[in-house]
XYZ file of C-alpha atoms in Angstrom:
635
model
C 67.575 7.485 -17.793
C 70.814 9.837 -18.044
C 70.288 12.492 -20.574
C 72.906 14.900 -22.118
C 73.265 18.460 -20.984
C 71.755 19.255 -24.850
C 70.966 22.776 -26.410
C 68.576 23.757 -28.607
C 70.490 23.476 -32.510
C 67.995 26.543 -33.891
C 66.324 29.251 -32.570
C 62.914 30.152 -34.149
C 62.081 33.491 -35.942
C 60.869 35.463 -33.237
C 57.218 37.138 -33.451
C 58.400 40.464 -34.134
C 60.581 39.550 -36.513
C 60.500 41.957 -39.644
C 58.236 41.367 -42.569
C 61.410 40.853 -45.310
C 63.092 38.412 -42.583
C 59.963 36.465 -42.403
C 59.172 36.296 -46.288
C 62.746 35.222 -46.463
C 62.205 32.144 -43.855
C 59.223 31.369 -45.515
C 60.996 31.124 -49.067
C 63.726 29.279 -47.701
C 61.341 26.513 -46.788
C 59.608 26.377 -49.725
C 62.778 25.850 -51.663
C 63.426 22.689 -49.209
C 60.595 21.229 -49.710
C 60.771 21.381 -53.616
C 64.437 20.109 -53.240
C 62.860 16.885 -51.284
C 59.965 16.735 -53.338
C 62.166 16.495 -57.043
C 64.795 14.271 -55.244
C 64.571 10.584 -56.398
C 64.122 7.336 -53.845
C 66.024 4.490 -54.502
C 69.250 5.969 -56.481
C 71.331 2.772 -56.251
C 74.607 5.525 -56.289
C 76.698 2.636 -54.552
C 75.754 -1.318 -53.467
C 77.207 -3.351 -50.440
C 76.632 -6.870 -50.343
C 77.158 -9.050 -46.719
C 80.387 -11.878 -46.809
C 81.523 -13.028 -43.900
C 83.466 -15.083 -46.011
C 86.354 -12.015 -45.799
C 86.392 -12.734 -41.930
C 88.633 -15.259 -39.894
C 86.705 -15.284 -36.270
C 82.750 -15.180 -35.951
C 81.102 -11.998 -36.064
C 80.455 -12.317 -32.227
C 84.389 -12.747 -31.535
C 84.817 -9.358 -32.456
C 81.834 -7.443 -30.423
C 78.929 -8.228 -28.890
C 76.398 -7.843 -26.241
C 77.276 -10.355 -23.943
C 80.356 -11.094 -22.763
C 81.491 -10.488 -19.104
C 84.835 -10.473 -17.629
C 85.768 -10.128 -13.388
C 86.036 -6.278 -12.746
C 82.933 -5.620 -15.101
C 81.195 -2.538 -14.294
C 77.665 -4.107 -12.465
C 74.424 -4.294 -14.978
C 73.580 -6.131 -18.231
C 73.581 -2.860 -20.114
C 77.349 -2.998 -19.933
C 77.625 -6.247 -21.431
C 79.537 -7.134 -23.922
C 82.491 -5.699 -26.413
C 82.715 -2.270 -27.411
C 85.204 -1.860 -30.389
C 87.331 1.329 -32.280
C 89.177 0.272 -35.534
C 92.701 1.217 -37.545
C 93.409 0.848 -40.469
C 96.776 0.530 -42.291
C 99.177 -1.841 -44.378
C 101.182 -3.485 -41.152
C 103.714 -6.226 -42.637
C 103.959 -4.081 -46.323
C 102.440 -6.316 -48.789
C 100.287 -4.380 -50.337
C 96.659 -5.379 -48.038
C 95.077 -3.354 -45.869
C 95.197 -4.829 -42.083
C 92.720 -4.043 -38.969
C 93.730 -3.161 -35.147
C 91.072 -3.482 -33.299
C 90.665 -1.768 -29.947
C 88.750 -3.009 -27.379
C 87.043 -2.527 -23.841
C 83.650 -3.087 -22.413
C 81.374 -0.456 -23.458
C 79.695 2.623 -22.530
C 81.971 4.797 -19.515
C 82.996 1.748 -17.509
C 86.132 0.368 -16.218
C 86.023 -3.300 -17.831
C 88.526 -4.341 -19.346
C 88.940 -6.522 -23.079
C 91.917 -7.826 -25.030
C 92.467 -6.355 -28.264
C 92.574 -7.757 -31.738
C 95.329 -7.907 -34.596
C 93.267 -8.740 -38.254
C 96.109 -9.389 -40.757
C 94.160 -8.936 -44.487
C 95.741 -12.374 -45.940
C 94.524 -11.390 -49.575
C 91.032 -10.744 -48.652
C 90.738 -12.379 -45.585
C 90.573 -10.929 -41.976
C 93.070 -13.483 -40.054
C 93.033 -13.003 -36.154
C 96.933 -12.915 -35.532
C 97.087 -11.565 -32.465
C 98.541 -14.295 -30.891
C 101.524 -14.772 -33.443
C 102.757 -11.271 -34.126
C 101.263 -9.339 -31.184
C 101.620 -10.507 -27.992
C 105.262 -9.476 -27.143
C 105.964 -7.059 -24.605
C 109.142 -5.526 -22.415
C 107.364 -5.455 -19.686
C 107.349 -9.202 -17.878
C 104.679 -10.766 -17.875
C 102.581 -8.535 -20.475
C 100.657 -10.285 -23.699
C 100.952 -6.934 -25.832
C 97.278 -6.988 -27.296
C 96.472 -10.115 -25.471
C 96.508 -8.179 -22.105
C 93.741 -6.524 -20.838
C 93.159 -2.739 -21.268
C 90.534 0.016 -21.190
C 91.381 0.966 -25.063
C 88.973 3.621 -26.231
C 90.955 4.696 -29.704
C 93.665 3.475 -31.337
C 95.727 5.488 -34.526
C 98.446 3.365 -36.973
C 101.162 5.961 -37.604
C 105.155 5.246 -38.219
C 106.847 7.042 -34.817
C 109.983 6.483 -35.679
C 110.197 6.923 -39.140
C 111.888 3.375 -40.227
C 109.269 2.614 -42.962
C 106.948 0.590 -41.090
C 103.673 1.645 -39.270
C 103.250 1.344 -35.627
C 100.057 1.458 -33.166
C 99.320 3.838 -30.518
C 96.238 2.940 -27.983
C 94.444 5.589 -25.718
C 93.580 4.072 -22.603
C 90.374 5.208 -20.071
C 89.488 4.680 -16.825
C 92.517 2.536 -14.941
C 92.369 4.413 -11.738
C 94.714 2.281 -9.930
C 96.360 -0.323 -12.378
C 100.012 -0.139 -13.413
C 101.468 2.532 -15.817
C 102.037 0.035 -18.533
C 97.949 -0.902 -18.439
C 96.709 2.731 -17.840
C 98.523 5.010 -19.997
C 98.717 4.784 -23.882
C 100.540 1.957 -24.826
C 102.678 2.306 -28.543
C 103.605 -1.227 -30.368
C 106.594 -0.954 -32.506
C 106.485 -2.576 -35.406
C 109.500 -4.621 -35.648
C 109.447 -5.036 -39.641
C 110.305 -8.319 -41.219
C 113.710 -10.459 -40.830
C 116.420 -11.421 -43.449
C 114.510 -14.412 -44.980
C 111.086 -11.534 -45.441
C 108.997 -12.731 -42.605
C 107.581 -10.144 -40.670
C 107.701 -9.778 -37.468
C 105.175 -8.399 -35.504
C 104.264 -5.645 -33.289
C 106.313 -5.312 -29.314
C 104.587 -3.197 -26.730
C 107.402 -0.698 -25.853
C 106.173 0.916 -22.111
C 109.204 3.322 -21.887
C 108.185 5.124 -25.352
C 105.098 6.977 -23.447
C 105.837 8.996 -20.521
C 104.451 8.732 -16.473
C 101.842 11.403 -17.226
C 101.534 13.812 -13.911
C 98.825 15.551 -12.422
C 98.946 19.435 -12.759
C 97.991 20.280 -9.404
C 99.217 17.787 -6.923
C 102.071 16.593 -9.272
C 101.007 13.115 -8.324
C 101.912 10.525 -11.318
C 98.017 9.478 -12.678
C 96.193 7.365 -15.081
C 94.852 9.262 -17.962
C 91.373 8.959 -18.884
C 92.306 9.461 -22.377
C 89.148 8.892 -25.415
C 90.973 10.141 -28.521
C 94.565 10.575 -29.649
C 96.131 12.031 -33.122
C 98.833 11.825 -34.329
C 100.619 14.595 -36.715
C 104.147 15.885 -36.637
C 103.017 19.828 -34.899
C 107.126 20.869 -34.417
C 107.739 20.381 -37.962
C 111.043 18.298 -37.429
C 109.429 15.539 -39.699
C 108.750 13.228 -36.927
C 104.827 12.567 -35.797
C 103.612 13.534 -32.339
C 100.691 12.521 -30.297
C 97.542 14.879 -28.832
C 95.254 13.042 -26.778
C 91.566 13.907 -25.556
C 90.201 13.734 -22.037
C 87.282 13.444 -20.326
C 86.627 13.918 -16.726
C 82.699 13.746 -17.269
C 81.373 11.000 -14.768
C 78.597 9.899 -17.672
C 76.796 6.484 -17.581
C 79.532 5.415 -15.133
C 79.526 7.077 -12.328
C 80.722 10.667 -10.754
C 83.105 12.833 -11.763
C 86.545 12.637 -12.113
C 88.223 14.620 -9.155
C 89.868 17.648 -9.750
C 93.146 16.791 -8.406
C 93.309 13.571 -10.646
C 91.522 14.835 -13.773
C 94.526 15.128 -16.462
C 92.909 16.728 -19.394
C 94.270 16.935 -23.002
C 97.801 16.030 -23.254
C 100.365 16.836 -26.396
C 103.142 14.516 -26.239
C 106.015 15.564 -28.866
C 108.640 13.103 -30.384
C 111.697 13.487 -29.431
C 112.662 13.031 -33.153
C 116.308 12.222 -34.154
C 117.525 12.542 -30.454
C 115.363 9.212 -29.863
C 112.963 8.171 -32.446
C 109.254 7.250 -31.416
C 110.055 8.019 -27.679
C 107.767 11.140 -26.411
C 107.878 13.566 -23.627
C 104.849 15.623 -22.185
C 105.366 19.104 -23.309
C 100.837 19.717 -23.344
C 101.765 22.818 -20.577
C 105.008 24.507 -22.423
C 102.993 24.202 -26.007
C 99.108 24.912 -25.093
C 97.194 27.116 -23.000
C 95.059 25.615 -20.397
C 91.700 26.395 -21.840
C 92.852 24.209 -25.415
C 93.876 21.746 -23.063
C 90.764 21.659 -21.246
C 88.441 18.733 -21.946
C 84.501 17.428 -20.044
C 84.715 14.637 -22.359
C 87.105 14.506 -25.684
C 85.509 11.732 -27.542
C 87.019 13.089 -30.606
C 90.965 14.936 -32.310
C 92.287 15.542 -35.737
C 96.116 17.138 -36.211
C 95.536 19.064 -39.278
C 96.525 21.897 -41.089
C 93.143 23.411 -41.313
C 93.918 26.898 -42.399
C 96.204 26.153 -45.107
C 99.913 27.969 -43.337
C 102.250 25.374 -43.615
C 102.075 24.095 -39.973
C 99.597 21.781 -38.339
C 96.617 22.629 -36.243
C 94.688 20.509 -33.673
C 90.774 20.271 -34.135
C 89.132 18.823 -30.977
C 85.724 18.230 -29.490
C 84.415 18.178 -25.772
C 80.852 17.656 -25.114
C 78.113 17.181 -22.019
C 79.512 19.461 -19.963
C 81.189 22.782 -19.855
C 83.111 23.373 -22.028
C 81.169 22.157 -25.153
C 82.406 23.249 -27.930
C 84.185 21.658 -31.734
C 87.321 24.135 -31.335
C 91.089 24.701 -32.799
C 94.233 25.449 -31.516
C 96.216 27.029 -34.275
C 99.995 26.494 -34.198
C 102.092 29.519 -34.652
C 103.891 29.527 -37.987
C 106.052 31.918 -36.517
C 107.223 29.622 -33.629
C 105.720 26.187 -35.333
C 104.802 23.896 -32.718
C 104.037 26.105 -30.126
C 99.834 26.993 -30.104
C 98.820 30.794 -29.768
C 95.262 30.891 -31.010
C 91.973 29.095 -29.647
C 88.787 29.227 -31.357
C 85.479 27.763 -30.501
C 84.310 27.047 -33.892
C 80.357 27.284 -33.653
C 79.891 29.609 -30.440
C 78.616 26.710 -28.371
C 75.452 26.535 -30.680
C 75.592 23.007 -30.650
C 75.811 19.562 -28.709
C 78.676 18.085 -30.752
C 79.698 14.246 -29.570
C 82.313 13.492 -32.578
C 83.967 15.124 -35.318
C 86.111 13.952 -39.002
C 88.065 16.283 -41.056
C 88.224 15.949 -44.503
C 87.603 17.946 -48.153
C 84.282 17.715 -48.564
C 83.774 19.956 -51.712
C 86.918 19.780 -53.687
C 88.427 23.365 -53.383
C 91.367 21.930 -51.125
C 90.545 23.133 -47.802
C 89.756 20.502 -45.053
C 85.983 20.938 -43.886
C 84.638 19.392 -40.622
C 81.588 17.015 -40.279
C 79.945 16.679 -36.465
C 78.037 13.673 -34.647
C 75.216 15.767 -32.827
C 73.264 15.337 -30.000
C 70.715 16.657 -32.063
C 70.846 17.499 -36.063
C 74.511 15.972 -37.362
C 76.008 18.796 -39.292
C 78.775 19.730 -41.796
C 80.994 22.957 -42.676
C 82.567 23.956 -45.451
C 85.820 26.108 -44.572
C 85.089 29.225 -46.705
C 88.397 30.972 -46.096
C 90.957 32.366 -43.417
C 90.541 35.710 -41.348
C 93.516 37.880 -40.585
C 94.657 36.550 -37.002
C 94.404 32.920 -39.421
C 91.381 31.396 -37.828
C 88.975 29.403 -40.726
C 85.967 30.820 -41.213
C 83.132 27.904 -41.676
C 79.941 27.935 -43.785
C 76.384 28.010 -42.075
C 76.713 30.560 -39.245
C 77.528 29.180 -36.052
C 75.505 25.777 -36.305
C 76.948 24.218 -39.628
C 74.718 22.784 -42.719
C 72.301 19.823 -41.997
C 72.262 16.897 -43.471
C 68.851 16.497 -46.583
C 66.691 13.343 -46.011
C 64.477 12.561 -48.247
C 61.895 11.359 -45.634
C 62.294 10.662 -42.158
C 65.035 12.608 -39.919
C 67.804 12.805 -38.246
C 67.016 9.761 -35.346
C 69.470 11.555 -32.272
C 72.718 10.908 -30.721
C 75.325 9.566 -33.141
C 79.029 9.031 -32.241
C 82.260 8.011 -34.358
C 82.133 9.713 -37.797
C 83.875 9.517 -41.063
C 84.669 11.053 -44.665
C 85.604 8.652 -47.628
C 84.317 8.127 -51.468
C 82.500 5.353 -51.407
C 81.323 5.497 -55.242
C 84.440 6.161 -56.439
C 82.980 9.560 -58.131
C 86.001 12.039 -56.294
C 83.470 13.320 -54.259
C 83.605 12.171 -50.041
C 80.855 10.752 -48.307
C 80.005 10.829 -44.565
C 79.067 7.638 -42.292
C 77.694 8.658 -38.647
C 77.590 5.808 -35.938
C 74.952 5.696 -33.763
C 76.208 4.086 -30.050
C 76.911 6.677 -27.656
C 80.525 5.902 -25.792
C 78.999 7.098 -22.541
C 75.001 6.189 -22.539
C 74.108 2.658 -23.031
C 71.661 2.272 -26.051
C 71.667 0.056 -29.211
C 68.177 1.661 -30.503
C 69.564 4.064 -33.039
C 71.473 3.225 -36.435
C 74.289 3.736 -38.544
C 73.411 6.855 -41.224
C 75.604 7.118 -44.912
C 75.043 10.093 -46.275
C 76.003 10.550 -50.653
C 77.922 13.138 -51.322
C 76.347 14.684 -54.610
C 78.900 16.960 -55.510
C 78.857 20.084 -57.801
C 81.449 23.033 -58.599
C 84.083 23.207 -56.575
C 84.363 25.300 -53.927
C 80.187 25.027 -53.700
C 78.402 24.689 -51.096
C 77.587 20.571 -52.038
C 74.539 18.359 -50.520
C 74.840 15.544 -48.304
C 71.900 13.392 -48.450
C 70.660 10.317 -46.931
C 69.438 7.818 -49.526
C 66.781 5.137 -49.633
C 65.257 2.725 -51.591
C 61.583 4.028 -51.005
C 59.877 6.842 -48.614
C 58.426 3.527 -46.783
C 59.688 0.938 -44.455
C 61.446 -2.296 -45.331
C 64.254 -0.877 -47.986
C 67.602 -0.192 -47.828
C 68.835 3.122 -46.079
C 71.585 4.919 -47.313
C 73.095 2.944 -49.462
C 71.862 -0.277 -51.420
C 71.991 -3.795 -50.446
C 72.107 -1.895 -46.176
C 68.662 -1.858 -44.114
C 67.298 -1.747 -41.051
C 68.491 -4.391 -39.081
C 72.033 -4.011 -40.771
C 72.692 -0.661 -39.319
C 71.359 -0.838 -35.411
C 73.462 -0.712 -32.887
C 77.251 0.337 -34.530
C 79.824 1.263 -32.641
C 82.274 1.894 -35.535
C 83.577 0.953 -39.303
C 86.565 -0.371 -40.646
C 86.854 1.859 -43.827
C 89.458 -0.228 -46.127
C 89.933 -1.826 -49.534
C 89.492 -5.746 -48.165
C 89.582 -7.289 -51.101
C 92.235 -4.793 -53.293
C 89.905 -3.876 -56.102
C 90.156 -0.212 -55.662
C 87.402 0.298 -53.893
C 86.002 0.939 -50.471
C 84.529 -1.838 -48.315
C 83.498 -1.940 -44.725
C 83.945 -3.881 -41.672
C 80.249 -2.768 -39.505
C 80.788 -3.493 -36.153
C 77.811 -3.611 -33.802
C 76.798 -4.951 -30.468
C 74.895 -7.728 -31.938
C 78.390 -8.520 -33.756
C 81.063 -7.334 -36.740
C 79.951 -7.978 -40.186
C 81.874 -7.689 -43.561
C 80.172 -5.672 -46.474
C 81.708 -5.775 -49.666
C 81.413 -2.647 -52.501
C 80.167 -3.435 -55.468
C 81.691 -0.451 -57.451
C 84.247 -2.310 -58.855
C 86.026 0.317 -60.528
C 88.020 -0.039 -64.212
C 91.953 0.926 -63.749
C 94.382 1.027 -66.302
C 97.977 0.799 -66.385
C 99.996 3.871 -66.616
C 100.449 5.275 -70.055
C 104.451 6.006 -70.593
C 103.991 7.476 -74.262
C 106.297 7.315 -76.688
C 103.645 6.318 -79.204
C 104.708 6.454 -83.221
C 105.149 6.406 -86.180
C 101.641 4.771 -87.043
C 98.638 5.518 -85.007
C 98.108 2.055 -82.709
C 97.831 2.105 -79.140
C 97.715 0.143 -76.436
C 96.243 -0.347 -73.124
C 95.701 -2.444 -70.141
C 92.619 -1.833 -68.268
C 90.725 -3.636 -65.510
C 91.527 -4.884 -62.067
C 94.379 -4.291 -59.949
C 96.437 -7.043 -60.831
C 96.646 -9.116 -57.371
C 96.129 -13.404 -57.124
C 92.713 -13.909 -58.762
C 92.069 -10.700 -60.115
C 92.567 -9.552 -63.779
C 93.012 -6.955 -66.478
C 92.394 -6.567 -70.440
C 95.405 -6.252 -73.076
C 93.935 -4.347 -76.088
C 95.712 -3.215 -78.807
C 93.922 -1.310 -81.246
C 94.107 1.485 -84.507
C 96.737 -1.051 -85.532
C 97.692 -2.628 -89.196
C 94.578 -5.328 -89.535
C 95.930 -9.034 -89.751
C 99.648 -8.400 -88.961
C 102.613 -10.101 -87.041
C 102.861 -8.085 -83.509
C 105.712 -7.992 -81.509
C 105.088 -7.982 -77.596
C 108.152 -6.738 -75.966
C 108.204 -6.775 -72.098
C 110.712 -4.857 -70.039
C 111.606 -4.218 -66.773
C 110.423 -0.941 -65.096
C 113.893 0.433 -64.383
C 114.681 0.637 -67.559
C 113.247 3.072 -70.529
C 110.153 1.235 -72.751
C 111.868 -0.593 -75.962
C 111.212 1.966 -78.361
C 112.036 5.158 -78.421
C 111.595 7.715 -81.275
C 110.743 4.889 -83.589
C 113.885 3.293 -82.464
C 114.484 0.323 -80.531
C 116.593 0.638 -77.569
C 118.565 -1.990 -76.171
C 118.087 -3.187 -72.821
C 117.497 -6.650 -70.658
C 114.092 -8.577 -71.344
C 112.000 -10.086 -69.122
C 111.167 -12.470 -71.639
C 111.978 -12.901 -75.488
C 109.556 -11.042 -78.009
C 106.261 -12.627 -78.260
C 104.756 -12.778 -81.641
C 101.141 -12.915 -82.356
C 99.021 -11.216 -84.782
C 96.425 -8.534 -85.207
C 92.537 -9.680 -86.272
C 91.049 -8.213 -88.933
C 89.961 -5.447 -87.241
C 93.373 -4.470 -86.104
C 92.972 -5.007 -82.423
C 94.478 -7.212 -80.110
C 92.868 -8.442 -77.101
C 93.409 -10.998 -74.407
C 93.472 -11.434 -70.774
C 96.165 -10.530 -68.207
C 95.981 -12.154 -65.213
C 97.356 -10.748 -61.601
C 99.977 -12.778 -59.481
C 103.766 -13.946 -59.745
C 104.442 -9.990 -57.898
C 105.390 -7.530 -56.248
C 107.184 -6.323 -60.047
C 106.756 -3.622 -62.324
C 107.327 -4.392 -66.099
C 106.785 -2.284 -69.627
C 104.624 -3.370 -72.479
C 104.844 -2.236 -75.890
C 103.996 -3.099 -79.322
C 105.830 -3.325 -82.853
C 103.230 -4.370 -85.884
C 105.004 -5.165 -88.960
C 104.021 -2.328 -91.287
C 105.796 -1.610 -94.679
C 104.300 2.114 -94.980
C 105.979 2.938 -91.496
C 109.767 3.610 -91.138
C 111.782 0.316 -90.692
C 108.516 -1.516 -91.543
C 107.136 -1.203 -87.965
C 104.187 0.739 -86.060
C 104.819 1.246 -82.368
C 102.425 1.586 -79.923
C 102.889 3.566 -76.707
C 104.361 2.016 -73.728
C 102.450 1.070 -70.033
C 103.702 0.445 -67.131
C 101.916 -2.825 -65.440
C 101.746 -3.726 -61.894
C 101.925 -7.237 -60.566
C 101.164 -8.004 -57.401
C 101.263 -11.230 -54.961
């Protein structure tokens, strides 16, 4: 079996260590072990429940173990569908949508056909067919052609208002430059009568990419791209990581084809969403240096104004989660490199994100051995971050059990809803076939800001058979995931996820559920009721509460509705005179002097203003007014 080129993550005390370093050790492990042993099993901090019933195709149509196409790399453990996921609001109406990227798995040159999932109000629709299989290249399907697609990113190039898709392709030694390069599919927005239109591979927006060395035009063998505008002009570019590693599939990439990282910029308002290579003018050769790039994020990690690119290259030399720091001096030009944790480390994936609320992006890694996180702590002189836990990074607390081994795509979002971000760690290596290991979530338990917070991995009990990580999740839910759809599904506010393993893509709902009101305008007075609408985001089949309270018991009410655009009815105590949505509705306070009914969501997109007049003689003109919301409707 192929093994990693893996160092060790810690290095024991050594024997003549002194006595003070050695108590020290000692009561750091102590206090760990009375951390584990006052932690709780089975905090139910967030619940996922299965329903497939939010999916279109069958589980299977999405990834699996089995399928086998012509050109297949030879063996069963290369079987099947391996999958990378975007998400982002495609056609504008308000529902999160799902490209999904895919080729066969493990380092292999099989190709798949990818997927478009429109989210038809809580649904996962395949739609590739209908809005994207247009291409300008003859003969091309768009998505329905087959490509090595290892990572995908939704971002608008062009800046018209609607979001487009970029692909990085692997491994098309050979094949056309409109199969083996990236491939970015305009999105074409929607016509006169408000139908959208679909996404259109464009070939001529990414460049021939060249070989350094010979200067011979090339295939990339691209496994990552971000996108973030690095020149500052407002318009997104592109990095993209390489690997020339030979892995599961076979030897090395030769020198004289291996293209490494490449930074394609945007050629902004000269031609919108077209890019040119510019990795060589912008970047030294050692950031652009890659074994195998599984893994980018264009950030601005040390908090200067312009964006930085955080990258990681693993198995062989170099090895390393490192930065190339743009130059706010000459922004979009690169001038410092630094390997982040001293090649301590076997890193195989990285996510950006604030961890601990303070503001500054931390950095969570997929590990060969422990997964780790760090907490940027502050910025040196020269401008480089300075992380927390030494060179390795903080491990993750489990309350029994461990860390199971190599994990792969990795993410930061809330799942609780609580403002603190969690961290989800895949577990199928892109290079090493394996479906043993499993999907880890790890709750965020937050703290003070700025702290140095926990990350732990829950579970229902220190025994097998309960859920792991989060309720309503176990065993046989998590094996074998190549990577998650992180998305509201179902518009609730709330975080749901699309699982997809080899044995096949699965939908899991959240059941936080969380209470949202509409926004309070003000302009409450004279008299002391108020209003509010609170529940649901108001889409088809979901709804909200209308209560009224602190009001005149038993009383005529006045419900006036306005549009948005204009200022709420009452202002100062007087009313103002404007267009209606509808006429006054009168109804009456109970004896409690509340108000309170259901609002149900539909009949959108429209934004309208609520507020209240009870018929009170003690108030000037005989009237209390409640504040004013603002409500959302939507389809």
């Amino acid at each position: 079996m192929t093994t990693r080129n893996h160092r060790q993550n810690a290095t024991p005390l050594s024997r003549g260590a002194p006595r003070s370093s050695r108590f020290a050790a000692f009561a750091l492990s102590l206090a760990a072990l009375q951390g584990a042993a006052l932690a709780q099993f089975n905090n139910q901090w967030v619940e996922f429940v299965k329903d497939n019933s939010h999916l279109g195709p069958s589980p299977t149509a999405i990834s699996n173990m089995t399928t086998s196409l012509p050109g297949d790399t030879a063996g069963s453990e290369f079987l099947g569908i391996e999958t990378d996921f975007a998400v982002g609001d495609l056609n504008q109406d308000g529902w999160d949508d799902l490209v999904v990227v895919r080729k066969q798995p493990f380092t292999s040159t099989g190709r798949r056909t990818n997927m478009l999932l429109m989210n038809e109000k809580g649904i996962l629709v395949d739609r590739t067919a209908q809005y994207a299989s247009s291409s300008d290249i003859p003969g091309d399907q768009g998505f329905l052609a087959l490509t090595n697609d290892r990572d995908a990113v939704i971002v608008d190039v062009d800046l018209d208002g609607w979001l487009d898709v970029v692909t990085a392709t692997t491994l098309s030694d050979g094949l056309p430059k409109s199969i083996g390069h990236p491939r970015v599919y305009m999105n074409r927005g929607k016509d006169l009568s408000g139908n959208w239109l679909g996404l259109f591979h464009q070939d001529a927006r990414i460049p021939q990419l060249y070989q350094y060395i010979t200067g011979n035009p090339e295939n990339p063998r691209f496994c990552a791209v971000a996108a973030g505008d690095v020149t500052g002009d407002g318009y997104p570019d592109l990095y993209f990581g390489d690997y020339d590693s030979g892995g599961a599939g076979g030897p090395a990439e030769p020198t004289d084809k291996d293209l490494n990282d490449r930074l394609l910029i945007n050629r902004g308002a000269i031609q919108p969403g077209y890019f040119v290579d510019e990795s060589q003018l912008r970047m030294t050769a050692t950031m652009l240096a890659s074994a195998f790039s599984m893994a980018a994020e264009i950030v601005d990690l040390n908090l200067d104004g312009t964006l930085d690119i955080v990258k990681d290259t693993a198995l062989q030399s170099p090895q390393y989660v490192a930065v190339a720091y743009n130059n706010p001096a000459n922004e979009g030009f690169f001038n410092i490199f630094d390997d982040t944790d001293n090649g301590s480390s076997s890193p195989y994936h990285i996510a950006v994100g604030d961890l601990n609320n303070d503001g500054r992006p931390d950095i969570i890694t997929s590990d060969d051995g422990l997964d780790r996180y760090r907490f940027n702590l502050a910025t040196d002189p020269l401008g480089r971050v300075q992380f927390s836990g030494g060179s390795g990074g903080n491990t993750y607390e489990f309350l029994t059990g461990g860390d199971d081994g190599f994990a792969s795509e990795n993410f930061i979002a809330d799942l609780d809803g609580d403002g603190w971000k969690d961290t989800l760690h895949c577990d199928v290596d892109v290079d090493i076939p394996g479906y043993s290991r499993r999907l880890h979530i790890y709750h965020n338990l937050g703290g003070a800001p700025g702290s140095q917070i926990t990350l732990r991995h829950e579970r229902q009990t220190s025994g097998s058979g309960g859920w792991l990580g989060a309720k309503g999740l176990y065993e046989g839910d998590l094996t074998g995931t190549h990577d998650l759809g992180i998305l509201d599904l179902d518009n609730d506010n709330d975080l749901d996820l699309l699982i997809s393993r080899g044995a096949g893509t699965n939908v899991w709902i959240n059941q936080t559920d969380p209470v949202t009101c509409a926004q309070d305008l003000g302009y409450q007075g004279p008299g002391s009721a108020t209003l509010s609408v609170c529940g649901q985001p108001l889409w088809t089949g979901n709804s909200a509460t209308f209560l009224l309270q602190n009001a005149k018991p038993s009383a005529p009410a006045w419900i006036f509705v306005s549009l948005f655009a204009n200022p709420a009815p009452f202002v100062g105590g007087m009313l103002v005179p404007l267009p209606l949505v509808i006429p006054p509705v009168v109804l009456f306070t109970d004896p409690a002097g509340q108000m309170v009914f259901p609002v149900a969501g539909g009949s959108g997109p429209i934004d309208v203003v609520l507020q209240i007049a009870v018929v009170d003689a003690s108030q000037p003109q005989g009237a209390a007014l409640s504040n004013a919301v603002k409500i959302s409707f939507y389809p």
